């Protein structure tokens, strides 16, 4: 069965510091991985997906199949990055997403 | 383009009752998925409907059911409510085609069982 692990419930960093939100997955097939973000009082929304290898709001994530990881990184944290971040794995046919438990990122001034 | 709309936003029900939640997807999206979000378990997949057929199902008891109409709107029903069913229920719609398809989420329905 597929599984997504986000080991940190809360990550607190200072503004301007680097950020790394960890995500590990377990899946025997070819994974499709995403990062979703939920800002305060807003709906859950896509941040980025591994296939497009894009950088959104300064965030990047690289899929490492050897380590089964998809960590989210940003070189310099901004106050507006404070939010709840979820790593998600899409498997099989259809749009079923398996989410990690989420990491609350708090950027302090 | 209107986003995913869920109604009602808030519900209070008594243990043993049943409840129906509604989700209107983004126009043109035929896939609708439902998730339960709780502080303890996080986001858990309930089921997905595509073209009026259940395409995927999560590990929830049979008290949780859903359906999809020809206009892609979806409903989920929970019968014989238990206190543990108190949660935020999220609906997501997705377009078809691309491998890395994005899920668009609604604001959710907050269900409280007393």
CSV table of C-alpha atoms in Angstrom, one decimal:
chain,number,residue,atom,x,y,z
A,1,UNK,CA,0.0,0.0,0.0
A,2,UNK,CA,1.1,3.5,-0.6
A,3,UNK,CA,2.2,5.8,2.2
A,4,UNK,CA,3.5,9.4,2.5
A,5,UNK,CA,5.5,10.5,5.6
A,6,UNK,CA,6.1,14.0,6.7
A,7,UNK,CA,8.2,13.7,9.8
A,8,UNK,CA,7.9,17.3,11.1
A,9,UNK,CA,4.5,18.6,12.4
A,10,UNK,CA,6.0,22.0,12.9
A,11,UNK,CA,9.0,23.8,11.3
A,12,UNK,CA,9.9,27.2,12.6
A,13,UNK,CA,12.6,29.3,10.7
A,14,UNK,CA,13.6,32.9,10.6
A,15,UNK,CA,12.9,35.1,7.7
A,16,UNK,CA,15.7,34.8,5.1
A,17,UNK,CA,16.8,31.4,6.3
A,18,UNK,CA,16.7,28.3,4.1
A,19,UNK,CA,13.7,26.0,4.3
A,20,UNK,CA,13.4,22.2,3.8
A,21,UNK,CA,10.2,20.4,4.3
A,22,UNK,CA,10.7,16.6,4.3
A,23,UNK,CA,8.6,14.1,2.5
A,24,UNK,CA,9.2,10.4,2.0
A,25,UNK,CA,6.9,8.0,0.2
A,26,UNK,CA,6.3,4.3,-0.1
A,27,UNK,CA,5.0,3.0,-3.4
A,28,UNK,CA,6.0,0.2,-5.7
A,29,UNK,CA,4.9,1.8,-8.9
A,30,UNK,CA,5.9,5.0,-10.7
A,31,UNK,CA,5.0,7.8,-8.4
A,32,UNK,CA,3.4,11.1,-9.1
A,33,UNK,CA,4.2,13.5,-6.4
A,34,UNK,CA,2.8,16.9,-5.4
A,35,UNK,CA,3.1,19.6,-2.8
A,36,UNK,CA,-0.2,21.3,-1.7
A,37,UNK,CA,-0.3,24.3,0.5
A,38,UNK,CA,-3.0,25.7,2.7
A,39,UNK,CA,-2.6,29.4,3.8
A,40,UNK,CA,-4.6,30.6,6.8
A,41,UNK,CA,-8.4,30.7,6.0
A,42,UNK,CA,-7.8,29.7,2.4
A,43,UNK,CA,-8.6,26.5,0.6
A,44,UNK,CA,-6.0,23.8,-0.1
A,45,UNK,CA,-4.2,24.5,-3.4
A,46,UNK,CA,-1.4,23.0,-5.5
A,47,UNK,CA,2.0,24.4,-5.0
A,48,UNK,CA,4.0,22.3,-7.4
A,49,UNK,CA,4.2,18.9,-9.0
A,50,UNK,CA,7.3,16.8,-9.6
A,51,UNK,CA,6.8,16.1,-13.3
A,52,UNK,CA,6.9,19.8,-14.4
A,53,UNK,CA,10.1,20.4,-12.4
A,54,UNK,CA,9.0,24.0,-11.9
A,55,UNK,CA,9.8,26.6,-9.2
A,56,UNK,CA,6.8,28.2,-7.7
A,57,UNK,CA,7.1,31.2,-5.3
A,58,UNK,CA,10.8,30.2,-5.0
A,59,UNK,CA,10.1,26.7,-3.9
A,60,UNK,CA,11.5,23.6,-5.7
A,61,UNK,CA,11.2,19.9,-5.1
A,62,UNK,CA,13.2,17.1,-6.6
A,63,UNK,CA,12.1,13.5,-6.8
A,64,UNK,CA,14.7,11.2,-5.5
A,65,UNK,CA,13.6,7.6,-6.4
A,66,UNK,CA,16.6,6.1,-4.7
A,67,UNK,CA,15.7,7.6,-1.4
A,68,UNK,CA,12.0,7.7,-2.1
A,69,UNK,CA,11.9,11.4,-1.2
A,70,UNK,CA,10.4,14.6,-2.5
A,71,UNK,CA,11.6,17.3,-0.2
A,72,UNK,CA,10.4,20.9,-0.6
A,73,UNK,CA,13.1,23.5,-0.5
A,74,UNK,CA,13.4,27.3,-0.6
A,75,UNK,CA,16.7,29.2,-0.2
A,76,UNK,CA,15.3,32.2,1.6
A,77,UNK,CA,12.1,32.0,3.7
A,78,UNK,CA,9.6,34.8,3.5
A,79,UNK,CA,6.9,35.7,6.1
A,80,UNK,CA,4.2,34.9,3.5
A,81,UNK,CA,5.4,31.4,3.3
A,82,UNK,CA,3.9,30.6,6.7
A,83,UNK,CA,1.3,27.9,6.0
A,84,UNK,CA,0.4,24.2,6.2
A,85,UNK,CA,2.2,22.1,3.6
A,86,UNK,CA,1.1,18.7,2.5
A,87,UNK,CA,3.0,16.2,0.4
A,88,UNK,CA,0.7,14.0,-1.8
A,89,UNK,CA,1.1,10.9,-3.9
A,90,UNK,CA,-1.2,10.1,-6.8
A,91,UNK,CA,-1.4,6.4,-7.6
A,92,UNK,CA,-3.1,4.1,-10.0
A,93,UNK,CA,-5.8,5.2,-12.3
A,94,UNK,CA,-7.8,8.2,-11.4
A,95,UNK,CA,-7.2,11.1,-9.1
A,96,UNK,CA,-6.8,9.4,-5.7
A,97,UNK,CA,-4.3,11.3,-3.6
A,98,UNK,CA,-2.6,9.9,-0.5
A,99,UNK,CA,-1.5,12.8,1.7
A,100,UNK,CA,1.1,13.1,4.4
A,101,UNK,CA,0.1,14.5,7.8
A,102,UNK,CA,1.3,17.9,6.9
A,103,UNK,CA,4.0,20.3,8.2
A,104,UNK,CA,3.1,23.7,9.6
A,105,UNK,CA,5.8,26.2,8.5
A,106,UNK,CA,6.2,29.2,10.6
A,107,UNK,CA,8.4,32.0,9.4
A,108,UNK,CA,9.5,34.3,12.1
A,109,UNK,CA,10.8,37.9,11.7
B,1,UNK,CA,-14.1,30.4,-13.8
B,2,UNK,CA,-16.0,29.5,-10.6
B,3,UNK,CA,-14.2,27.3,-8.2
B,4,UNK,CA,-15.3,24.1,-6.5
B,5,UNK,CA,-18.4,24.9,-4.3
B,6,UNK,CA,-19.4,22.9,-1.3
B,7,UNK,CA,-22.7,23.2,0.6
B,8,UNK,CA,-23.5,23.6,3.3
B,9,UNK,CA,-20.4,25.1,4.9
B,10,UNK,CA,-21.3,24.0,8.4
B,11,UNK,CA,-23.5,21.3,9.8
B,12,UNK,CA,-24.4,20.1,13.3
B,13,UNK,CA,-26.0,16.7,13.6
B,14,UNK,CA,-26.9,14.3,16.3
B,15,UNK,CA,-25.4,10.9,16.7
B,16,UNK,CA,-27.4,8.3,14.8
B,17,UNK,CA,-28.7,10.8,12.2
B,18,UNK,CA,-27.7,10.8,8.5
B,19,UNK,CA,-26.2,13.7,6.5
B,20,UNK,CA,-25.8,14.6,2.9
B,21,UNK,CA,-23.1,16.9,1.6
B,22,UNK,CA,-23.0,18.5,-1.8
B,23,UNK,CA,-20.1,19.4,-4.2
B,24,UNK,CA,-20.3,21.3,-7.5
B,25,UNK,CA,-17.1,20.9,-9.4
B,26,UNK,CA,-15.4,23.3,-11.8
B,27,UNK,CA,-17.2,23.5,-15.1
B,28,UNK,CA,-15.8,20.8,-17.4
B,29,UNK,CA,-14.3,18.6,-14.7
B,30,UNK,CA,-15.8,15.1,-14.6
B,31,UNK,CA,-13.7,13.8,-11.7
B,32,UNK,CA,-14.8,14.5,-8.1
B,33,UNK,CA,-13.0,13.2,-5.1
B,34,UNK,CA,-13.9,13.4,-1.4
B,35,UNK,CA,-11.6,13.6,1.6
B,36,UNK,CA,-12.1,13.6,5.3
B,37,UNK,CA,-9.8,15.9,7.3
B,38,UNK,CA,-9.3,15.5,11.0
B,39,UNK,CA,-6.6,16.8,13.4
B,40,UNK,CA,-5.7,13.2,14.3
B,41,UNK,CA,-5.7,11.4,10.9
B,42,UNK,CA,-5.1,14.3,8.6
B,43,UNK,CA,-6.5,14.1,5.0
B,44,UNK,CA,-7.9,10.8,4.2
B,45,UNK,CA,-9.3,9.8,0.8
B,46,UNK,CA,-13.0,8.6,0.8
B,47,UNK,CA,-13.8,8.0,-2.8
B,48,UNK,CA,-13.6,9.4,-6.4
B,49,UNK,CA,-16.4,9.6,-8.9
B,50,UNK,CA,-15.9,9.9,-12.7
B,51,UNK,CA,-18.7,10.1,-15.2
B,52,UNK,CA,-21.2,9.0,-12.6
B,53,UNK,CA,-19.2,5.9,-11.6
B,54,UNK,CA,-17.1,5.3,-8.5
B,55,UNK,CA,-13.6,4.9,-9.8
B,56,UNK,CA,-11.6,4.7,-6.5
B,57,UNK,CA,-12.6,4.0,-2.9
B,58,UNK,CA,-10.8,4.5,0.4
B,59,UNK,CA,-10.9,2.5,3.5
B,60,UNK,CA,-14.0,3.8,5.1
B,61,UNK,CA,-17.0,1.8,6.4
B,62,UNK,CA,-20.1,1.4,4.2
B,63,UNK,CA,-21.9,4.2,6.2
B,64,UNK,CA,-20.0,6.5,3.9
B,65,UNK,CA,-21.4,6.6,0.4
B,66,UNK,CA,-21.5,8.9,-2.6
B,67,UNK,CA,-22.9,9.5,-6.0
B,68,UNK,CA,-22.4,11.7,-9.0
B,69,UNK,CA,-25.0,13.2,-11.3
B,70,UNK,CA,-24.9,13.6,-15.0
B,71,UNK,CA,-23.8,17.3,-14.6
B,72,UNK,CA,-20.8,16.1,-12.5
B,73,UNK,CA,-22.2,17.4,-9.3
B,74,UNK,CA,-21.6,15.0,-6.4
B,75,UNK,CA,-23.1,14.2,-3.1
B,76,UNK,CA,-21.7,12.2,-0.2
B,77,UNK,CA,-23.9,10.6,2.5
B,78,UNK,CA,-23.0,9.5,5.9
B,79,UNK,CA,-25.6,7.3,7.7
B,80,UNK,CA,-25.8,6.5,11.4
B,81,UNK,CA,-23.5,9.3,12.4
B,82,UNK,CA,-20.9,8.7,15.1
B,83,UNK,CA,-19.1,11.2,17.2
B,84,UNK,CA,-15.9,10.3,15.3
B,85,UNK,CA,-17.4,11.4,12.0
B,86,UNK,CA,-16.9,15.0,13.1
B,87,UNK,CA,-14.5,16.4,10.6
B,88,UNK,CA,-13.9,18.8,7.7
B,89,UNK,CA,-15.1,17.1,4.5
B,90,UNK,CA,-13.3,18.3,1.4
B,91,UNK,CA,-14.3,17.9,-2.2
B,92,UNK,CA,-11.9,18.2,-5.1
B,93,UNK,CA,-12.4,18.2,-8.8
B,94,UNK,CA,-9.9,17.5,-11.5
B,95,UNK,CA,-9.7,17.7,-15.3
B,96,UNK,CA,-8.9,14.6,-17.2
B,97,UNK,CA,-6.0,13.9,-19.5
B,98,UNK,CA,-2.6,15.1,-18.1
B,99,UNK,CA,-0.5,12.7,-16.0
B,100,UNK,CA,0.2,15.3,-13.4
B,101,UNK,CA,-3.4,16.5,-13.0
B,102,UNK,CA,-4.1,19.1,-10.4
B,103,UNK,CA,-6.9,18.7,-7.9
B,104,UNK,CA,-8.9,21.8,-7.1
B,105,UNK,CA,-10.3,21.8,-3.7
B,106,UNK,CA,-13.5,23.4,-2.2
B,107,UNK,CA,-13.7,25.2,1.1
B,108,UNK,CA,-15.1,22.2,2.8
B,109,UNK,CA,-18.1,21.3,4.9
B,110,UNK,CA,-17.5,21.3,8.7
B,111,UNK,CA,-19.6,18.5,10.2
B,112,UNK,CA,-20.0,18.4,13.9
B,113,UNK,CA,-21.7,15.3,15.5
B,114,UNK,CA,-23.1,15.8,19.0
